[in-house]
XYZ file of C-alpha atoms in Angstrom:
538
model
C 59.833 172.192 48.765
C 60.397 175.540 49.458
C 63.704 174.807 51.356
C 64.688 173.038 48.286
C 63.884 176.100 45.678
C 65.998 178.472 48.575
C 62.725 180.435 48.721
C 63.303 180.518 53.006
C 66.347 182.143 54.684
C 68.183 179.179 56.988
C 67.780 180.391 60.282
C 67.867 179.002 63.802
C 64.682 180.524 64.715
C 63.227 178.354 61.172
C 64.896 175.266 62.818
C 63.659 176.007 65.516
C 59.750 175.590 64.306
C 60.577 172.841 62.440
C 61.922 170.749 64.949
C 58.835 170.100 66.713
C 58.054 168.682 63.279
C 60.851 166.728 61.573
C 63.861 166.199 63.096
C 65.404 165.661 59.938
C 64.397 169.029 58.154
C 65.948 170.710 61.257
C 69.531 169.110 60.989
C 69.627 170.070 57.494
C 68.380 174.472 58.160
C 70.468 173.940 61.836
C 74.027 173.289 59.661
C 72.804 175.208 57.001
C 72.639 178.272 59.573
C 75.800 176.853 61.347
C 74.314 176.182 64.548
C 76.193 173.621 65.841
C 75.117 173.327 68.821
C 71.687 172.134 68.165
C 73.192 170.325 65.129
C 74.746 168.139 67.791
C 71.240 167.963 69.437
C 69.610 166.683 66.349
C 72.195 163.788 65.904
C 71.564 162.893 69.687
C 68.165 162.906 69.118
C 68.364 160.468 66.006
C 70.838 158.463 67.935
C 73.775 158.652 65.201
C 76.278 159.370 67.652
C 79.310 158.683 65.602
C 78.309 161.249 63.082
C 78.523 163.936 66.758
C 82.297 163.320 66.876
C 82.388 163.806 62.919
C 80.742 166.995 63.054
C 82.144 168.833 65.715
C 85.276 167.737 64.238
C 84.512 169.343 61.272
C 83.243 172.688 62.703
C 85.612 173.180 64.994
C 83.143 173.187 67.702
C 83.880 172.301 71.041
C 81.541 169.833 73.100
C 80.788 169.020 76.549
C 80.895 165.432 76.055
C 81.159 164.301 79.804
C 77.383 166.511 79.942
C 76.212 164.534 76.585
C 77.191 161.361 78.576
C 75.622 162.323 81.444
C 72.061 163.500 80.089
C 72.030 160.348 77.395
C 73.254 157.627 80.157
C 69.610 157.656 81.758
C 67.530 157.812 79.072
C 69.514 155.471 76.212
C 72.590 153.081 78.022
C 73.433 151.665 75.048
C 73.535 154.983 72.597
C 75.768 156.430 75.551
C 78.025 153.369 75.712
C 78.191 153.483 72.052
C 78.670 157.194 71.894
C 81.470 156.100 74.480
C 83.177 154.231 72.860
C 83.241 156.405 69.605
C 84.745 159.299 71.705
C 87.354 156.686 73.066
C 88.410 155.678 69.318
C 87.374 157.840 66.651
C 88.859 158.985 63.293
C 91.311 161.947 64.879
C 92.982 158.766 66.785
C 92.875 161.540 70.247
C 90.931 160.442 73.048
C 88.008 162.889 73.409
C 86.730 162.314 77.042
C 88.753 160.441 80.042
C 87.977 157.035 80.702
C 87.958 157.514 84.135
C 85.101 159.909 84.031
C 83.001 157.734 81.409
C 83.449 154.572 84.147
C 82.166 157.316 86.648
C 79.198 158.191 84.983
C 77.956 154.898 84.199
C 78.936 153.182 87.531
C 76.705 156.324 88.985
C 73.990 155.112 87.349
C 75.125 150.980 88.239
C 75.886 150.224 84.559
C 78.260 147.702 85.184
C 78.054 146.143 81.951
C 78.427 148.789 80.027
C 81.437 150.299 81.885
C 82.808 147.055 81.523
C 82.442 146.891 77.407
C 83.569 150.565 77.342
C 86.889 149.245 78.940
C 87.484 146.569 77.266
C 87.436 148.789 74.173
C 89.217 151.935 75.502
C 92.305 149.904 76.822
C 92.602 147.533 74.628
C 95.791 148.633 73.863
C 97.550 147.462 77.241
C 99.165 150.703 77.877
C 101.632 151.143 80.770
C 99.711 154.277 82.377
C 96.776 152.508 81.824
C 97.210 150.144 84.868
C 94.985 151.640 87.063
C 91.934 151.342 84.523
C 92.856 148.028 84.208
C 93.232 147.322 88.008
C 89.523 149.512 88.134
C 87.681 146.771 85.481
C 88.424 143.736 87.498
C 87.701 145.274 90.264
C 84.283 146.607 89.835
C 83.390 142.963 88.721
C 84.780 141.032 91.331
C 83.199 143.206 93.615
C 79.880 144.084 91.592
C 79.309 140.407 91.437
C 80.283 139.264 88.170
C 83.801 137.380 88.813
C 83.102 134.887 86.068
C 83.462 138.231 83.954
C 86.862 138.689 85.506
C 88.114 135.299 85.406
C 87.502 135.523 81.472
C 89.293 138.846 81.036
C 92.043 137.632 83.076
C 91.573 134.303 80.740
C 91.993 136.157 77.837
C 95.487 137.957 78.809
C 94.625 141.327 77.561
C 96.122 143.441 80.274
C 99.620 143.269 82.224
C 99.818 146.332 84.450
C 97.290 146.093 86.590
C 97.619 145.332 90.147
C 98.375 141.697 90.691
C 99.054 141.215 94.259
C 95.146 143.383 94.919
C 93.661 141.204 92.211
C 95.008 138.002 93.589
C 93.441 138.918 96.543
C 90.301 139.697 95.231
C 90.442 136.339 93.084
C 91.214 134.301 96.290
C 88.041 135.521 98.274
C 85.620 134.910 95.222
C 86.550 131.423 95.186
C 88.678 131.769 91.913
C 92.073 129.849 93.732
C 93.770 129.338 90.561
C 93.936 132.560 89.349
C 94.689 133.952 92.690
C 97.911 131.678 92.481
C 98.509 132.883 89.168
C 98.746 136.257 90.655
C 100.575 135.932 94.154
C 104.580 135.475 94.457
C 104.538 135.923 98.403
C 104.771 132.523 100.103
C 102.464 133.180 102.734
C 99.567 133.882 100.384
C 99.974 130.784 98.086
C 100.585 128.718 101.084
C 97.341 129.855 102.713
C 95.433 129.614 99.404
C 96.402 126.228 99.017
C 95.512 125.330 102.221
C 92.300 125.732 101.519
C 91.925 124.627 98.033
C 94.593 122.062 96.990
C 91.541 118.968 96.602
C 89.975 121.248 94.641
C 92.692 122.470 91.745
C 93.140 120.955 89.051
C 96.066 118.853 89.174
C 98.021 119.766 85.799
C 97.697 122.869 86.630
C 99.338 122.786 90.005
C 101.806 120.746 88.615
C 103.082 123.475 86.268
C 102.371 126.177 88.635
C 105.304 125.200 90.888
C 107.440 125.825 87.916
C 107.008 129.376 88.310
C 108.255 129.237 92.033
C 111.210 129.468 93.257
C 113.298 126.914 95.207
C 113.097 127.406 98.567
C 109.491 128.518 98.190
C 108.309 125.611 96.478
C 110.466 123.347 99.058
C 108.535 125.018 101.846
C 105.206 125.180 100.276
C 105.090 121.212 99.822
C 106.473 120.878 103.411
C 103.405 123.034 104.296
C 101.320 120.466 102.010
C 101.972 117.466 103.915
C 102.460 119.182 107.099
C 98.527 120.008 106.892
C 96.995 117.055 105.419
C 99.605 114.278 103.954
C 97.245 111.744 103.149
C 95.078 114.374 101.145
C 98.463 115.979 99.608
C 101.174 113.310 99.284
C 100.127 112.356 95.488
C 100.045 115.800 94.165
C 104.066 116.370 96.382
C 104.714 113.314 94.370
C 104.187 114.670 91.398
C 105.438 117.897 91.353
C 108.927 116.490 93.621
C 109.044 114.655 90.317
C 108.339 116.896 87.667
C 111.117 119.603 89.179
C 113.551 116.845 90.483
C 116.472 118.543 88.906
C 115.634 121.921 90.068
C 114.771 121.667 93.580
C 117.335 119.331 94.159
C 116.859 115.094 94.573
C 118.625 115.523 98.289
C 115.975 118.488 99.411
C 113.327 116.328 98.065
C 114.323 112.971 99.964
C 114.727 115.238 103.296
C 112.135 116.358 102.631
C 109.951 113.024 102.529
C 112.146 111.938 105.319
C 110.958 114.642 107.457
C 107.991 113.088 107.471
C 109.020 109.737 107.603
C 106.489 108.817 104.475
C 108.691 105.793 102.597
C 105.615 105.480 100.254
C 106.368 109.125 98.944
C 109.588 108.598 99.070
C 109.137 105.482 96.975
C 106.898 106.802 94.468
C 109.222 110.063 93.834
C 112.207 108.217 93.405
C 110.787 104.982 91.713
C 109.976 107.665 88.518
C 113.758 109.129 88.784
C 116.044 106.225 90.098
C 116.382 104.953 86.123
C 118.367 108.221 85.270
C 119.779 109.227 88.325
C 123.605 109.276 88.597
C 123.158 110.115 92.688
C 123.963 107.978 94.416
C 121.787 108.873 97.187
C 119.214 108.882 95.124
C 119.653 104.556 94.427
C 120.298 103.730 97.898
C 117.045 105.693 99.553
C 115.246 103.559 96.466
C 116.522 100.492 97.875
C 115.420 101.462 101.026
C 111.973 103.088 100.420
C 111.132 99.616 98.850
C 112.273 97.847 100.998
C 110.220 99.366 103.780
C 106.939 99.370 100.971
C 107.593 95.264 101.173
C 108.869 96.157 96.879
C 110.968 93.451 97.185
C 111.446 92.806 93.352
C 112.142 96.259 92.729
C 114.792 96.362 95.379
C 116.291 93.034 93.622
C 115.522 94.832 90.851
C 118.129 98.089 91.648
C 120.751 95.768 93.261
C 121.183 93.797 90.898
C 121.304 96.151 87.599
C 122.556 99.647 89.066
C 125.675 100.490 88.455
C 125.820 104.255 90.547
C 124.705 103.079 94.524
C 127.524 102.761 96.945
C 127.677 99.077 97.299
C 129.444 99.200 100.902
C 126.322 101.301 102.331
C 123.586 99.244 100.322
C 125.243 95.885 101.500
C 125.051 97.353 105.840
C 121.256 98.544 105.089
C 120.490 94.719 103.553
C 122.164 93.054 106.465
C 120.361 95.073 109.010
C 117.521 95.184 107.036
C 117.371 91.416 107.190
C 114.672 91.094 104.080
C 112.670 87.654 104.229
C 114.451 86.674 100.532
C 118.460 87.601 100.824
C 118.307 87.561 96.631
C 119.343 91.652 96.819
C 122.602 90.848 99.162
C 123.321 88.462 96.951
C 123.544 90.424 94.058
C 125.304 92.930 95.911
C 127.922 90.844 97.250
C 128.216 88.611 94.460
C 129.103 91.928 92.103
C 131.648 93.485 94.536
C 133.109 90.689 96.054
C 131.631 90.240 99.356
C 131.446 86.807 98.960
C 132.702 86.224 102.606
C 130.266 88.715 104.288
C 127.267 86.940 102.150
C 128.311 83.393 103.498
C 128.569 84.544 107.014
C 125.480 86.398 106.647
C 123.353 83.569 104.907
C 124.755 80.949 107.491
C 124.283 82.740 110.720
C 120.976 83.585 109.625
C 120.192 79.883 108.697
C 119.270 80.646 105.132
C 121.457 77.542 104.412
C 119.327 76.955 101.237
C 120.507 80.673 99.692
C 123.807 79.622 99.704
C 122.993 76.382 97.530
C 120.873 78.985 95.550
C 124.337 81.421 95.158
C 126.691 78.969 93.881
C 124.461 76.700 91.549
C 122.647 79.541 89.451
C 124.372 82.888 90.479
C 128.189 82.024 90.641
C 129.335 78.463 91.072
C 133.022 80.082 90.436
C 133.120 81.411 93.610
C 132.132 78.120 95.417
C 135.618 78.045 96.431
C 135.204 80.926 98.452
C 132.464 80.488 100.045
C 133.166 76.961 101.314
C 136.438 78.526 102.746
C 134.217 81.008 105.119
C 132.295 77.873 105.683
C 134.972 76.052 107.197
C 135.763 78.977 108.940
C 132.278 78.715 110.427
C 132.840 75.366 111.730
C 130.029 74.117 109.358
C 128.507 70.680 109.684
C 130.755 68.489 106.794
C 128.088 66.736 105.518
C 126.209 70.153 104.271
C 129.998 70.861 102.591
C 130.060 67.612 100.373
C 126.621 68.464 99.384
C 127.454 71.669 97.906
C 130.367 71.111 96.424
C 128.454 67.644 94.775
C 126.079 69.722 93.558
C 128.287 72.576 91.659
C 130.562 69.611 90.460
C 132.571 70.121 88.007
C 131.341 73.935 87.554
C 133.147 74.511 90.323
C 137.356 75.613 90.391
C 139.732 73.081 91.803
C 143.068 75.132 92.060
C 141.127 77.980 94.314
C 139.032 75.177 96.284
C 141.906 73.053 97.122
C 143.547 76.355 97.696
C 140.902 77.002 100.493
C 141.419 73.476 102.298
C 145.145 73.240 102.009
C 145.263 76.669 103.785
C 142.751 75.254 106.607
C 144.458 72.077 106.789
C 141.094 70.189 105.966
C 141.937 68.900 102.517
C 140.611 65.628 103.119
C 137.381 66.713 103.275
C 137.457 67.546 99.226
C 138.514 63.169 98.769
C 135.256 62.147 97.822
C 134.806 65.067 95.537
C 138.208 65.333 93.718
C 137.468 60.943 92.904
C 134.140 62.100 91.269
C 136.019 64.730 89.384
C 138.816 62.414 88.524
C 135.829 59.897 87.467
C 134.549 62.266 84.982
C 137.694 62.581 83.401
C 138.990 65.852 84.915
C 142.875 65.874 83.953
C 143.650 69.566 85.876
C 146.861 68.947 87.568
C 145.127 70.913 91.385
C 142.217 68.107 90.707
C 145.565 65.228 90.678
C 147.753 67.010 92.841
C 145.092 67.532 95.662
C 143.832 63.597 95.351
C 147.556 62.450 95.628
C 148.099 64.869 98.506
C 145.551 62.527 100.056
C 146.596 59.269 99.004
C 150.045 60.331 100.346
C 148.874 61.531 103.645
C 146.496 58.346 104.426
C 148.944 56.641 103.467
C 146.723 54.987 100.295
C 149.261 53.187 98.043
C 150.849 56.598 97.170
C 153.692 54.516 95.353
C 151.256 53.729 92.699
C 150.045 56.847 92.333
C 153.215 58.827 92.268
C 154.436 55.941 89.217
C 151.474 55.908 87.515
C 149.531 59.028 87.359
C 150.511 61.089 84.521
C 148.772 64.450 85.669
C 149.809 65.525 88.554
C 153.135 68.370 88.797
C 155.731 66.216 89.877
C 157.484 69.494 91.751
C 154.667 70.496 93.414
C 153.693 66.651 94.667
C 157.848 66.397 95.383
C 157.760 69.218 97.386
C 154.833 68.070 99.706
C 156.456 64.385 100.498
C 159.717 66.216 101.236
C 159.040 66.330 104.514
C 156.869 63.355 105.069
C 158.851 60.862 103.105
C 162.045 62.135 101.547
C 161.529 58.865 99.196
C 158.442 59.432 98.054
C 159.352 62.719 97.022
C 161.953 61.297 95.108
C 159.829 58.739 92.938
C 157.720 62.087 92.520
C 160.812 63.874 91.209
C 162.078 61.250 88.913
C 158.581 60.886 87.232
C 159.008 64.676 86.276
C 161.627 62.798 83.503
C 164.661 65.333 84.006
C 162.567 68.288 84.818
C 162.851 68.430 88.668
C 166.642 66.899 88.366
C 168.058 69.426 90.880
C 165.583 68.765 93.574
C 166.207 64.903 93.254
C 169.838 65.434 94.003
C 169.083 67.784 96.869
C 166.135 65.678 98.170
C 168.609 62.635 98.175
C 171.881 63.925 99.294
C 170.023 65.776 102.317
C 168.597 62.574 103.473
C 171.016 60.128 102.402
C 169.241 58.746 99.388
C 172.838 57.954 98.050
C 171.610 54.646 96.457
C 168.568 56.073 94.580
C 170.403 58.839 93.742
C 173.420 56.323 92.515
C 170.702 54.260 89.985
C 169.223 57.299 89.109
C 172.285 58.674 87.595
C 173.678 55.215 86.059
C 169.742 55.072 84.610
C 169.574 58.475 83.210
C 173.675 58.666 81.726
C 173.483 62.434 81.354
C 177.416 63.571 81.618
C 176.336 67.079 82.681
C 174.174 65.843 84.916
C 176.981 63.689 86.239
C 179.165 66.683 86.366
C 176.792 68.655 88.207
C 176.867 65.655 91.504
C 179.979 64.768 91.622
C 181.887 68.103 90.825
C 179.429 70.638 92.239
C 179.643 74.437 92.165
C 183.034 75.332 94.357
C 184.493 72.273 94.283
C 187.772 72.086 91.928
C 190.033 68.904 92.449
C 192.734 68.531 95.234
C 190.126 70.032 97.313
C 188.920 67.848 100.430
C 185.967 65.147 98.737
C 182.806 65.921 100.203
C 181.364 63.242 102.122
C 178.085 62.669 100.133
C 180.226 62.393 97.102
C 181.968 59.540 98.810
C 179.108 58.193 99.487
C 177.639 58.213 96.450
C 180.852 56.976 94.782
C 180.961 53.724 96.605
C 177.526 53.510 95.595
């Protein structure tokens, strides 16, 4: 009361008395005499710490806060960490005591949470020169024993300038391995961490890890990954060879599977790329990963829709390869045209039932071809007229009478070019082939040559020519004017005067006349040439 009515002088020596009293009624005669000091003391001693900073702002008074800090740490942690924390960020916006020498005094006294929440607080704005304070946080709970504290402030990304490669370090020998890979870019130290942890990381995580690694790091850290344990590591080289295909390079990644001769990695990896790839490396390992896996489908698969692989190289590896079903060569060959190779191959390998497959669903156009190589191959006849019975009329006549005519074996195609004929088959090869034979055996080729009216009377003319100069003539004069020139030449050559004679009286073509008995170079007075005797006294 008497305060309040000003009847007592504010004095520190009144404040003094009082204190032992009411706290209060000193704070208010201590600033009323402007004693700031123990001002300060009476705000400590109520435990409004922020209202400290306010005042000394105010009067100008300079503290000892690092002593403050040091006398309240013992008796009240949190009223120092929160009287911390206001000198760290206060109204002014200055820093009024170094952090480093608040994270002394309350590690000195093992306050390891609270030097921790002072830090977080005092750097949370991520400052450059603040990289050894950020360094000294993780630290002191890695190594005070409170890592799971670490691994969430590293979680939450707050800081950037600390010291990775120390932190890495400490990460790696508290058992943290993925954020000790997070932090190391030296080879050495991921390869040895994931030596010893790759069963345990998570797998995405790996995965995406290696996309932060460079090339011939991340080759040589999977090589280190299978070296060690292959069985324990060849899924998760799978999947990362995959995910970074492009990047580390298709032909690193199938050396390096080769290296270690593992065709079910190899498989794997390129079974998830082969679909886009325009390598051809990259189809013909395929072909030959599955192969070796016993994939057979997928290797009939890639042979017979790919359009990159190198079919010259993929048709050697199938051959030596020697699969139990030949279905892949034959889709090779049968695309590029190795129709010879295949037959060889099939027959010498006594897969005599592959070639029936071949030219009755895959391409019964090239039978011709492939009973050529046959012959070649001295094969048993009877096996022959079963084929070609059973592509029939599917298969070419021109190219397979082609084939026998140029192995002299034509007669081998009788029985076949009759069941053609039979069916109604008018192709002139399918009528000049059968009367080839007729003529040959000798089979009542007069009939044939008269009566058949499909056959290319040139063609047939040609072939008697030199068996039977008549024959060829009958074949000539069926062609009805068309083959005119080689009747005369067929005739006068082998003194056919008297065919040649009815011929002309039959036909009564004047220019035709012209052309035998005046031929080119002859004018008249000249000597008579003897066949034109001849054929005059015809």
């Amino acid at each position: 009361k008497w305060l309040g009515e000003g009847k007592l002088e504010m004095s520190e020596e009144l404040g003094d008395l009082v204190m032992t009293a009411d706290v209060n009624m000193a704070l208010t005669i201590y600033e009323a005499a402007g004693v700031a000091e123990k001002v300060i003391n009476c705000y400590m001693q109520k435990g409004e710490f922020d209202k400290i900073v306010t005042y000394a702002s105010s009067a100008n008074y300079h503290v000892d806060y690092a002593y403050m800090l040091q006398q309240l740490v013992r008796s009240n942690p949190q009223g120092a960490l929160d009287f911390a924390k206001k000198l760290a960020n206060n109204e002014s916006g200055v820093q009024l005591i170094d952090s480093n020498t608040v994270l002394d005094i309350f590690m000195s006294v093992s306050l390891l949470r609270e030097a921790t929440a002072f830090l977080l607080e005092a750097l949370k704005g991520n400052r450059k020169e603040e990289g050894f304070l950020q360094t000294k946080l993780l630290e002191i709970n890695f190594l005070g024993g409170m890592p799971q504290v670490a691994d969430a402030i590293l979680g939450n990304e707050m800081f950037s300038h600390y010291d990775k490669a120390y932190i890495g370090r400490l990460c790696e020998q508290t058992g943290l391995a993925q954020r000790a890979l997070e932090h190391f870019t030296d080879t050495a130290d991921i390869k040895r961490v994931l030596q010893a942890n790759t069963a345990t990381l998570n797998p995405e995580f790996l995965v995406s890890f290696f996309g932060t690694v460079s090339k011939e790091a991340s080759l040589e850290i999977l090589k280190e990954m299978l070296a060690r344990n292959i069985r324990q590591n060849l899924n998760m080289v799978v999947q990362i060879a995959t995910k970074y295909s492009e990047p580390l390079g298709p032909e690193s990644l199938i050396a390096l599977f080769e290296d270690f001769k593992t065709f079910e990695g190899l498989f794997y990896y390129l079974g998830a790329i082969v679909n886009f790839s325009q390598l051809p490396l990259v189809h013909i390992k395929y072909i030959e990963s599955a192969a070796r896996m016993q994939q057979f489908k997928e290797v009939e698969r890639v042979c017979r829709d790919s359009t990159v692989y190198e079919p010259e190289a993929v048709k050697k590896f199938l051959m030596e390869a020697k699969l139990p079903d030949p279905r892949p060569l034959i889709h090779v060959c049968d695309r590029y045209d190795f129709v010879d190779e295949l037959t060889a191959y099939l027959y010498n390998s006594n897969l005599q039932k592959y070639i029936e497959v071949y030219v009755l669903k895959v391409s019964p156009q090239k039978t011709p071809q492939v009973v050529g190589k046959l012959l070649d191959l001295e094969c048993n006849e009877e096996f022959l007229r079963n084929l070609m019975n059973s592509v029939g009329q599917l298969c070419p006549v021109a190219e397979l009478v082609e084939q026998a005519e140029r192995r002299n074996r034509l007669r081998l195609l009788h029985p076949w070019l009759e069941a053609r004929i039979a069916q109604g088959n008018t192709e002139p090869a399918t009528h000049n082939a059968i009367g080839k034979i007729y003529i040959t055996l000798n089979r009542d080729p007069l009939q044939f040559l008269t009566n058949n009216q499909f056959y290319d009377p040139k063609e047939i003319g040609s072939f008697c020519e030199k068996l039977d100069p008549h024959l060829a003539f009958v074949a000539y004069k069926h062609a009805r004017g068309e083959c005119d020139d080689e009747l005369v030449k067929v005739t006068q050559e082998n003194g056919l005067f008297k065919d040649l004679a009815r011929y002309l009286v039959e036909k009564q073509d004047l220019d035709l006349w012209q052309r035998v008995l005046q031929p080119e170079g002859f004018t008249v007075g000249d000597p008579e040439p003897p066949s034109r005797r001849y054929l005059l006294d015809q």
